[in-house]
Coordinates of C-alpha atoms and ligand atoms in Angstrom, one line a residue:
M1 CA 30.2 -2.0 -2.3
T2 CA 30.5 -5.5 -1.0
M3 CA 27.5 -6.9 -2.8
S4 CA 27.4 -7.8 -6.4
S5 CA 24.7 -6.1 -8.4
V6 CA 23.6 -9.1 -10.5
G7 CA 19.9 -8.9 -11.3
R8 CA 19.5 -5.3 -10.3
P9 CA 18.4 -2.6 -12.6
T10 CA 21.3 -0.3 -11.8
Q11 CA 24.4 -0.4 -9.7
P12 CA 23.4 0.6 -6.1
Q13 CA 25.4 3.7 -5.4
A14 CA 27.3 4.3 -2.3
A15 CA 24.9 5.5 0.4
E16 CA 25.5 9.2 0.3
G17 CA 23.8 11.4 2.8
S18 CA 22.9 15.0 2.2
A19 CA 26.3 16.1 3.7
G20 CA 28.0 13.8 1.2
H21 CA 28.8 11.2 3.8
A22 CA 28.9 7.7 2.5
S23 CA 28.9 4.5 4.6
L24 CA 31.5 1.8 4.0
T25 CA 29.0 -1.0 3.7
G26 CA 26.3 0.5 1.5
A27 CA 24.0 0.7 4.6
R28 CA 22.1 3.8 5.6
A29 CA 22.2 4.0 9.3
L30 CA 20.4 0.9 10.5
L31 CA 19.0 0.1 7.0
Q32 CA 21.4 -2.5 5.6
D33 CA 21.9 -3.1 1.9
E34 CA 20.3 -6.3 0.8
P35 CA 21.5 -8.7 -1.8
L36 CA 19.3 -11.1 -3.7
L37 CA 19.0 -14.5 -2.0
F38 CA 20.7 -16.1 -5.0
E39 CA 23.7 -13.8 -4.5
L40 CA 24.1 -15.3 -1.0
G41 CA 24.5 -18.8 -2.3
G42 CA 24.9 -21.4 0.4
W43 CA 23.4 -24.1 -1.9
D44 CA 24.2 -26.9 0.4
K45 CA 22.5 -25.3 3.4
T46 CA 18.8 -25.6 4.4
G47 CA 16.7 -24.0 7.0
V48 CA 14.6 -27.1 7.7
D49 CA 15.6 -30.4 9.1
L50 CA 13.7 -33.3 7.5
P51 CA 14.5 -37.0 7.6
Q52 CA 16.0 -38.4 4.4
A53 CA 13.1 -39.3 2.2
E54 CA 13.0 -42.8 0.8
F55 CA 11.4 -42.9 -2.6
D56 CA 11.5 -45.0 -5.6
A57 CA 12.9 -43.0 -8.5
S58 CA 11.5 -45.4 -11.1
D59 CA 8.1 -43.7 -11.0
L60 CA 9.7 -40.5 -12.3
G61 CA 11.8 -42.2 -15.0
D62 CA 14.1 -39.8 -16.8
L63 CA 12.2 -36.9 -15.2
V64 CA 14.3 -37.3 -12.0
R65 CA 16.3 -34.1 -11.3
A66 CA 19.8 -34.7 -12.4
A67 CA 21.4 -31.5 -11.0
P68 CA 21.0 -29.8 -7.7
I69 CA 17.8 -27.7 -7.4
G70 CA 19.9 -24.5 -6.9
L71 CA 18.0 -22.8 -4.1
P72 CA 20.0 -20.6 -1.7
G73 CA 20.3 -21.9 1.8
L74 CA 19.3 -19.7 4.7
S75 CA 18.6 -20.2 8.3
E76 CA 15.2 -19.0 9.7
P77 CA 16.5 -15.7 11.1
E78 CA 18.4 -15.0 7.8
T79 CA 15.2 -15.6 5.9
L80 CA 13.1 -13.4 8.2
R81 CA 15.7 -10.6 8.0
H82 CA 15.8 -10.7 4.3
Y83 CA 12.1 -10.1 3.9
V84 CA 11.9 -7.6 6.7
R85 CA 14.8 -5.6 5.1
L86 CA 13.2 -5.7 1.7
S87 CA 9.9 -4.5 3.2
Q88 CA 11.8 -1.5 4.7
K89 CA 12.9 -0.5 1.3
N90 CA 9.4 -0.4 0.0
H91 CA 6.8 2.2 0.7
A92 CA 3.4 1.4 2.3
I93 CA 0.3 3.2 3.3
D94 CA 1.3 2.2 6.9
L95 CA 4.3 4.5 6.6
A96 CA 2.9 7.7 5.1
L97 CA 0.3 9.3 2.9
Y98 CA 0.3 7.6 -0.5
P99 CA -1.0 10.2 -2.9
L100 CA -1.3 8.0 -6.1
G101 CA -4.2 9.4 -7.9
S102 CA -6.8 6.9 -9.3
C103 CA -5.4 4.2 -7.0
T104 CA -7.3 5.2 -3.7
M105 CA -4.6 4.1 -1.4
K106 CA -6.5 4.3 1.9
H107 CA -5.8 2.9 5.3
N108 CA -6.5 -0.8 5.6
P109 CA -8.3 -1.1 9.0
R110 CA -6.8 -3.9 11.2
L111 CA -10.3 -5.1 12.1
N112 CA -10.7 -6.3 8.5
E113 CA -7.4 -8.3 8.9
K114 CA -8.7 -9.9 12.1
M115 CA -11.9 -10.9 10.4
A116 CA -10.2 -12.3 7.3
R117 CA -8.0 -14.5 9.5
L118 CA -10.9 -16.2 11.3
P119 CA -10.2 -19.9 10.6
G120 CA -13.8 -20.3 9.3
F121 CA -13.0 -18.0 6.4
A122 CA -9.2 -18.3 6.1
D123 CA -9.0 -22.1 6.2
L124 CA -12.0 -22.8 4.0
H125 CA -11.4 -24.9 1.0
P126 CA -13.2 -23.7 -2.2
L127 CA -14.4 -27.2 -2.8
A128 CA -15.9 -27.7 0.7
P129 CA -19.5 -28.9 0.5
A130 CA -22.0 -26.0 0.7
A131 CA -23.5 -27.4 3.8
T132 CA -20.1 -26.8 5.6
A133 CA -19.6 -23.3 4.2
Q134 CA -22.9 -21.6 5.1
G135 CA -21.2 -18.7 6.9
A136 CA -18.9 -17.9 4.0
L137 CA -21.8 -18.1 1.5
A138 CA -23.9 -15.9 3.7
L139 CA -21.0 -13.3 3.8
M140 CA -20.8 -13.4 0.0
D141 CA -24.5 -12.9 -0.2
R142 CA -24.5 -10.0 2.3
L143 CA -21.6 -8.3 0.5
A144 CA -23.5 -8.7 -2.8
H145 CA -26.5 -7.2 -1.2
W146 CA -24.5 -4.2 0.1
L147 CA -22.9 -3.7 -3.4
K148 CA -26.3 -3.8 -5.1
T149 CA -27.9 -1.4 -2.5
L150 CA -25.0 1.1 -2.7
T151 CA -25.1 1.2 -6.5
G152 CA -28.8 0.8 -7.0
M153 CA -28.3 -2.1 -9.3
P154 CA -30.3 -5.4 -9.4
A155 CA -27.4 -7.9 -9.9
V156 CA -23.7 -8.4 -9.2
A157 CA -21.1 -10.8 -10.6
M158 CA -18.8 -11.3 -7.6
S159 CA -16.0 -13.4 -9.2
P160 CA -13.8 -10.9 -11.2
K161 CA -10.5 -10.4 -9.5
A162 CA -9.5 -6.9 -10.3
G163 CA -11.0 -3.7 -11.8
A164 CA -9.7 -4.6 -15.3
H165 CA -11.1 -8.2 -14.9
G166 CA -14.4 -6.6 -14.0
E167 CA -14.3 -4.5 -17.1
L168 CA -13.7 -7.7 -19.1
C169 CA -16.7 -9.3 -17.4
G170 CA -18.9 -6.3 -18.0
L171 CA -18.0 -6.0 -21.7
L172 CA -18.5 -9.8 -22.2
C173 CA -21.9 -9.5 -20.7
I174 CA -22.6 -6.6 -23.0
R175 CA -21.4 -8.6 -26.0
A176 CA -23.5 -11.6 -24.9
A177 CA -26.6 -9.4 -24.6
H178 CA -26.1 -7.8 -28.0
E179 CA -25.6 -11.2 -29.6
A180 CA -28.8 -12.6 -27.9
A181 CA -30.7 -9.6 -29.4
G182 CA -29.3 -10.2 -32.9
Q183 CA -27.1 -7.1 -32.5
G184 CA -23.8 -8.9 -32.8
H185 CA -22.7 -6.5 -35.5
R186 CA -22.2 -3.8 -32.9
R187 CA -18.5 -3.9 -32.5
R188 CA -17.4 -0.3 -31.7
V189 CA -16.8 1.1 -28.2
L190 CA -16.5 4.8 -27.4
V191 CA -14.1 5.8 -24.7
P192 CA -13.1 9.4 -23.5
T193 CA -9.6 10.6 -24.1
S194 CA -9.0 10.8 -20.4
A195 CA -9.9 7.1 -19.7
H196 CA -7.7 4.7 -17.8
G197 CA -5.6 2.6 -20.1
T198 CA -7.5 -0.6 -19.1
N199 CA -10.7 0.7 -20.7
P200 CA -9.5 0.7 -24.4
A201 CA -7.4 -2.4 -23.6
T202 CA -10.4 -4.3 -22.4
A203 CA -12.5 -3.3 -25.4
A204 CA -9.8 -4.4 -27.8
F205 CA -9.3 -7.7 -25.9
V206 CA -13.1 -8.4 -26.4
G207 CA -12.5 -7.8 -30.1
Y208 CA -14.1 -4.4 -30.3
S209 CA -12.7 -1.4 -32.1
V210 CA -12.1 1.7 -29.9
Q211 CA -12.9 5.3 -30.8
E212 CA -12.1 8.3 -28.6
I213 CA -14.6 10.8 -27.4
A214 CA -13.3 14.3 -27.1
Q215 CA -13.1 16.3 -23.9
T216 CA -14.5 19.7 -23.2
T217 CA -12.1 22.4 -21.9
D218 CA -13.5 21.9 -18.4
G219 CA -12.4 18.3 -18.4
R220 CA -15.7 16.5 -19.1
V221 CA -17.1 14.3 -21.9
D222 CA -17.9 16.4 -25.0
L223 CA -21.6 15.4 -25.3
A224 CA -21.9 16.7 -28.9
D225 CA -18.9 14.7 -29.9
L226 CA -20.3 11.6 -28.2
E227 CA -23.7 12.0 -30.0
A228 CA -21.9 12.5 -33.3
K229 CA -20.0 9.2 -32.9
L230 CA -22.9 7.1 -31.7
G231 CA -24.4 4.8 -34.4
P232 CA -25.9 1.4 -35.1
D233 CA -22.5 -0.3 -34.8
V234 CA -21.7 1.0 -31.3
A235 CA -21.8 -1.7 -28.6
A236 CA -21.1 0.4 -25.6
I237 CA -19.6 3.6 -24.1
M238 CA -17.1 3.3 -21.3
V239 CA -17.1 6.3 -19.1
T240 CA -15.5 6.9 -15.7
N241 CA -17.4 8.9 -13.1
P242 CA -16.0 10.8 -11.3
N243 CA -13.6 10.9 -14.2
T244 CA -9.8 10.6 -14.1
C245 CA -9.5 14.4 -14.0
G246 CA -11.2 14.1 -10.6
L247 CA -14.4 15.7 -11.9
F248 CA -18.0 14.7 -11.8
E249 CA -19.5 14.2 -15.2
R250 CA -22.3 16.8 -15.0
D251 CA -24.1 15.4 -18.1
I252 CA -24.0 11.8 -16.9
V253 CA -27.7 11.2 -17.1
E254 CA -27.9 12.7 -20.6
I255 CA -24.8 10.6 -21.6
A256 CA -26.6 7.5 -20.5
R257 CA -29.8 8.6 -22.3
V258 CA -28.2 9.2 -25.7
A259 CA -26.2 6.0 -25.5
H260 CA -29.4 4.0 -24.8
A261 CA -31.2 5.9 -27.6
H262 CA -28.6 4.5 -30.0
G263 CA -28.9 1.0 -28.7
A264 CA -25.6 1.1 -26.9
Y265 CA -24.9 0.0 -23.3
F266 CA -23.3 2.3 -20.7
Y267 CA -20.3 0.7 -19.0
C268 CA -19.2 2.8 -16.1
D269 CA -15.6 2.5 -14.8
G270 CA -16.3 2.5 -11.1
A271 CA -12.7 2.8 -9.8
N272 CA -13.6 6.3 -8.5
F273 CA -16.6 5.1 -6.5
N274 CA -14.9 6.2 -3.3
A275 CA -15.9 9.8 -4.2
I276 CA -19.6 9.1 -4.4
V277 CA -20.3 6.0 -2.3
G278 CA -23.4 6.6 -0.1
R279 CA -24.2 9.8 -2.0
V280 CA -24.9 8.7 -5.6
R281 CA -26.3 5.4 -6.9
P282 CA -24.9 4.7 -10.3
G283 CA -28.0 2.8 -11.2
D284 CA -30.0 6.0 -10.9
L285 CA -27.7 7.6 -13.5
G286 CA -28.5 4.9 -16.2
V287 CA -25.4 2.7 -15.8
D288 CA -25.7 -0.8 -17.2
A289 CA -22.5 -2.3 -15.8
M290 CA -19.9 -1.1 -13.4
H291 CA -17.0 -2.7 -11.7
I292 CA -16.2 -1.9 -8.1
N293 CA -12.6 -2.1 -7.0
L294 CA -13.0 -3.5 -3.5
H295 CA -9.3 -2.8 -3.1
K296 CA -9.9 0.9 -3.6
T297 CA -13.3 1.9 -2.3
F298 CA -13.6 -0.7 0.3
S299 CA -10.1 -0.5 1.8
T300 CA -8.8 -4.0 1.0
P301 CA -5.0 -3.9 0.7
H302 CA -3.5 -3.5 -2.8
G303 CA -0.3 -2.5 -4.5
G304 CA 2.6 -4.8 -5.2
G305 CA 0.6 -7.0 -7.5
G306 CA -2.5 -7.8 -5.6
P307 CA -4.8 -9.4 -4.7
G308 CA -7.7 -7.3 -5.9
A309 CA -11.4 -7.9 -6.3
G310 CA -13.6 -6.3 -9.0
P311 CA -17.2 -7.4 -8.6
V312 CA -19.4 -6.0 -11.4
V313 CA -22.9 -4.7 -10.8
L314 CA -25.3 -5.2 -13.7
S315 CA -28.6 -3.7 -14.8
D316 CA -31.8 -5.7 -15.5
A317 CA -30.9 -5.9 -19.2
L318 CA -27.5 -7.5 -18.5
A319 CA -28.2 -9.5 -15.4
P320 CA -29.3 -12.7 -17.4
F321 CA -25.9 -12.8 -18.9
A322 CA -23.9 -12.7 -15.7
P323 CA -21.2 -15.4 -15.2
A324 CA -21.6 -18.2 -12.7
P325 CA -21.4 -18.7 -9.8
W326 CA -23.9 -16.8 -7.6
V327 CA -25.4 -17.6 -4.2
V328 CA -29.0 -18.9 -4.1
H329 CA -31.3 -19.4 -1.1
G330 CA -33.0 -22.8 -1.0
S331 CA -34.8 -25.0 1.6
E332 CA -31.4 -26.6 2.4
G333 CA -29.8 -23.2 3.1
L334 CA -27.4 -21.4 0.8
S335 CA -25.8 -22.9 -2.2
L336 CA -24.0 -21.8 -5.3
A337 CA -25.6 -21.7 -8.7
E338 CA -22.9 -23.0 -11.0
H339 CA -24.8 -23.6 -14.2
D340 CA -23.6 -21.8 -17.3
T341 CA -25.8 -19.0 -18.7
G342 CA -23.9 -19.2 -22.0
F343 CA -21.2 -16.9 -20.7
G344 CA -19.1 -19.5 -18.8
R345 CA -17.0 -18.3 -15.8
M346 CA -14.6 -15.5 -15.2
T347 CA -12.4 -17.6 -12.9
A348 CA -12.2 -20.9 -11.1
F349 CA -14.2 -20.9 -7.9
H350 CA -16.0 -17.9 -6.4
G351 CA -13.6 -14.9 -6.4
Q352 CA -11.3 -13.4 -3.8
M353 CA -12.8 -14.6 -0.5
G354 CA -10.2 -12.9 1.7
M355 CA -11.0 -9.5 0.0
F356 CA -14.8 -10.2 0.4
V357 CA -14.3 -10.6 4.1
R358 CA -12.3 -7.4 4.5
A359 CA -14.6 -5.4 2.3
Y360 CA -17.7 -6.6 4.2
A361 CA -16.0 -5.9 7.6
Y362 CA -15.3 -2.4 6.3
M363 CA -18.9 -1.8 5.3
R364 CA -20.3 -3.2 8.5
S365 CA -17.9 -1.2 10.7
H366 CA -18.7 2.0 8.8
G367 CA -22.4 1.5 8.3
A368 CA -24.4 3.3 5.6
D369 CA -23.8 6.7 7.2
G370 CA -20.1 6.0 7.7
L371 CA -19.7 5.1 4.0
R372 CA -21.3 8.4 3.0
Q373 CA -18.9 10.2 5.3
V374 CA -16.1 8.4 3.5
A375 CA -17.1 10.0 0.2
E376 CA -17.6 13.4 1.8
D377 CA -14.2 13.4 3.6
A378 CA -12.3 12.1 0.6
V379 CA -13.7 15.0 -1.5
L380 CA -13.0 17.5 1.3
N381 CA -9.4 16.3 1.7
A382 CA -8.7 16.5 -2.1
N383 CA -10.1 20.0 -2.2
Y384 CA -8.0 21.0 0.8
I385 CA -4.9 19.9 -1.1
K386 CA -6.1 21.6 -4.3
A387 CA -6.6 24.9 -2.4
R388 CA -3.3 24.8 -0.5
L389 CA -1.1 23.7 -3.5
S390 CA -2.7 26.1 -5.9
A391 CA -0.6 28.8 -4.1
A392 CA 2.4 27.5 -6.0
M393 CA 1.2 24.9 -8.5
T394 CA -1.3 25.2 -11.4
P395 CA -4.5 23.2 -11.1
A396 CA -5.4 21.7 -14.5
F397 CA -9.1 22.7 -14.0
P398 CA -9.0 25.7 -11.7
D399 CA -12.7 26.4 -11.8
G400 CA -14.9 24.9 -9.1
P401 CA -14.1 22.2 -6.6
C402 CA -12.7 18.7 -7.5
M403 CA -14.0 15.4 -6.4
H404 CA -11.7 13.0 -4.6
E405 CA -8.4 13.9 -6.4
A406 CA -6.7 17.1 -7.3
L407 CA -5.1 17.4 -10.7
F408 CA -2.2 19.7 -11.5
D409 CA -0.4 20.4 -14.8
D410 CA 3.2 21.4 -15.2
S411 CA 2.8 24.9 -16.5
W412 CA 4.0 26.2 -13.1
L413 CA 7.3 24.5 -13.8
E414 CA 7.9 26.3 -17.1
G415 CA 11.3 27.9 -17.3
T416 CA 12.6 26.1 -14.2
G417 CA 14.3 23.3 -16.1
V418 CA 12.5 20.9 -13.7
T419 CA 10.0 18.3 -15.2
T420 CA 7.1 16.5 -13.5
L421 CA 9.3 13.4 -13.3
D422 CA 12.1 15.4 -11.6
F423 CA 9.7 16.9 -9.1
A424 CA 8.2 13.5 -8.3
K425 CA 11.7 12.1 -7.7
A426 CA 12.6 14.9 -5.3
M427 CA 9.4 14.1 -3.3
I428 CA 11.0 10.8 -2.5
D429 CA 13.9 12.5 -0.8
E430 CA 11.4 14.5 1.3
G431 CA 9.7 11.3 2.6
F432 CA 6.7 11.2 0.3
H433 CA 5.7 8.7 -2.4
P434 CA 5.1 10.6 -5.7
M435 CA 1.6 11.2 -7.0
T436 CA 0.4 9.7 -10.2
M437 CA 2.4 11.3 -13.0
Y438 CA 1.6 12.0 -16.7
F439 CA -1.9 10.6 -16.3
P440 CA -4.5 11.4 -17.4
L441 CA -2.8 12.0 -20.8
V442 CA -5.1 14.9 -21.6
V443 CA -3.2 17.2 -19.2
H444 CA 0.4 18.2 -19.9
G445 CA 2.8 16.9 -17.3
A446 CA -0.1 15.8 -15.2
M447 CA 0.3 15.3 -11.4
L448 CA -2.8 13.6 -10.0
I449 CA -3.0 13.6 -6.2
E450 CA -5.5 11.5 -4.3
P451 CA -5.2 11.7 -0.5
T452 CA -8.3 9.7 0.4
E453 CA -10.4 10.3 3.5
T454 CA -8.1 8.5 5.9
E455 CA -5.6 11.4 6.1
S456 CA -5.8 13.8 9.0
R457 CA -5.4 17.6 8.7
R458 CA -2.0 17.2 10.2
E459 CA -0.9 14.6 7.6
L460 CA -2.3 16.7 4.8
D461 CA -0.4 19.7 6.0
R462 CA 2.9 17.8 6.3
F463 CA 2.4 16.7 2.7
C464 CA 1.4 20.2 1.4
D465 CA 4.2 21.8 3.3
A466 CA 6.8 19.5 1.7
L467 CA 5.4 20.1 -1.8
L468 CA 5.2 23.9 -1.4
A469 CA 8.8 23.9 -0.1
L470 CA 10.0 21.9 -3.0
A471 CA 8.1 24.1 -5.4
Q472 CA 9.8 27.2 -3.9
V473 CA 13.2 25.6 -4.4
A474 CA 12.4 24.7 -8.0
K475 CA 11.3 28.2 -8.8
A476 CA 14.4 29.6 -7.1
G477 CA 16.5 27.6 -9.6
D478 CA 18.0 24.8 -7.6
V479 CA 17.7 22.4 -10.6
Q480 CA 20.3 19.9 -9.3
R481 CA 18.2 19.0 -6.3
F482 CA 15.6 17.7 -8.8
K483 CA 17.7 16.4 -11.7
G484 CA 19.7 14.1 -9.5
A485 CA 16.9 13.0 -7.2
P486 CA 16.3 10.8 -5.4
Y487 CA 19.6 11.2 -3.5
L488 CA 18.6 9.5 -0.3
A489 CA 16.7 6.4 -1.6
P490 CA 18.3 3.0 -1.5
L491 CA 18.5 3.1 -5.3
R492 CA 19.0 6.3 -7.2
R493 CA 17.2 7.3 -10.4
L494 CA 16.5 4.2 -12.5
D495 CA 16.5 3.8 -16.2
E496 CA 12.7 3.2 -16.4
T497 CA 12.6 2.7 -20.1
L498 CA 15.3 0.0 -20.0
A499 CA 13.6 -1.6 -17.0
A500 CA 10.3 -1.8 -18.9
R501 CA 11.8 -2.9 -22.2
K502 CA 14.4 -5.3 -21.0
P503 CA 13.3 -6.4 -17.5
K504 CA 15.6 -8.9 -15.8
L505 CA 13.2 -11.4 -14.5
A506 CA 15.6 -14.2 -13.5
W507 CA 18.9 -14.3 -11.7
R508 CA 21.7 -15.7 -13.6
P509 CA 25.0 -16.7 -12.1
E510 CA 28.0 -14.6 -12.9
P511 CA 30.7 -16.7 -14.7
T512 CA 33.0 -16.6 -11.7
T513 CA 30.3 -17.9 -9.3
V514 CA 30.1 -21.5 -8.4
A515 CA 26.9 -22.0 -10.2
P516 CA 23.9 -24.1 -9.2
A517 CA 21.7 -25.6 -11.9
P518 CA 20.4 -22.9 -14.2
L519 CA 16.9 -21.5 -13.5
A520 CA 14.0 -21.6 -15.9
A521 CA 14.3 -19.4 -19.0
E522 CA 13.5 -15.7 -18.7
Ligands
LIG601 C1 -7.5 1.2 -10.9 C2 -8.3 1.6 -12.1 C3 -8.7 0.6 -13.0 C4 -8.2 -0.8 -13.0 O1 -8.4 -1.5 -11.8 P1 -7.4 -2.7 -11.4 O2 -8.1 -3.2 -10.1 O3 -6.1 -2.1 -11.1 O4 -7.4 -3.7 -12.5 C5 -9.5 1.0 -14.0 N1 -9.9 2.3 -14.2 C6 -9.5 3.3 -13.3 C7 -10.0 4.7 -13.5 C8 -8.7 2.9 -12.2 O5 -8.3 3.9 -11.3

């Protein structure tokens, strides 16, 4: 190994192929090993050529930098290559099916990218006078109209920047509505056991206590348990539909009715809207607030930390408590209402404009009928996977079809010595990103597979063939293929607990290195 491993979670191992052949450099064929930029050094080099600045240091007083800034020096091609090589080590929806359940990793149409790069959208400053931004305001207004129409809801708060941020917005609206009605004592929120972790986390963040609702053996909300737990101190229920087991909540209308009968609001986690868009309007089901992950259902790119967008649709009861801003039509054209309704704002400015443009382009290019087809094809693809993989793997809820994701448990691995984690790691060697693992928590060793509608039959078959072949090997007793996996990835199996508990967030020079100024504290 020529490169030092400072800042890496584990030592990169020699690049060993399936035949046990290791390269001398750590490369794998044309994929080179890549050090951190800081490991390259070159502190006195720079990729740009600027005239020496003349400035008067006296303005800065003792704040003037005393030590060199300590940035590694790279030429333009070195910089480009660094980032391109890093991107080659990462997985992307542009490379293969990305089966992460609950995440809706669908193709990002290039038309959306083209629209988002139009200078009128891309170069617009958020403080530009409304008169100069009529097109952008019109786009926000049209997108809001589509979101309200598709959900059957009268209002939408556009500014939240992720699903979880939308949850926060929705619960803050609910809290404001209860307080305005003299119901501020309602401080309990009911959440099903299978909920995404953001649901209880959001409720706790708002200052509410969280109580779990039990699940029936067929993976739905236990209505009797819900009714028993409702009471005069319950502020809201938070229910995902379709739920995180990939199942439609059959009793959803009744769930809404009993919640309302007890004076609670119905927050719906809309992350799985992709399964029902164009077919079911959540407003018709009795939902009071629901976030929509534009980066899931409406194809805007995500993963690797963002950006997302999580507009929240609101019922008539909650609409008066929506945060600013929103678009208003006046005699002078469109403008933004910025006045405070008592709630304040969720964020500076108006939300994720780039994501708005992409989502709107997606809606317009699909049309209403095309969006309905999205939901139908997403469900069809998931059921195709469920049917094919059931030949070797055990579906968690075998009875009836699933919605947009197929959920398996690990009972089919019993006695093989292979765990869900091992199986997922072996998938990497076969060219596939693992599915969501160990979520939802209600299913033992869960494997949650969401293909989305953008996968063709051929791609689905390639994926299923790979998993079925792996399953066969696991059952035949080749445990080592799984325990040591991934063998062929740039980095082998990582100590994930250590990485989570003690992340190395900053590079530190090794004692022997000629050190630049130390970086900010970890
Ligand atoms: C993705 C997801 C969320 C959170 O959305 P973010 O945009 O990641 O904040 C919440 N609930 C469910 C069911 C999800 O799949």
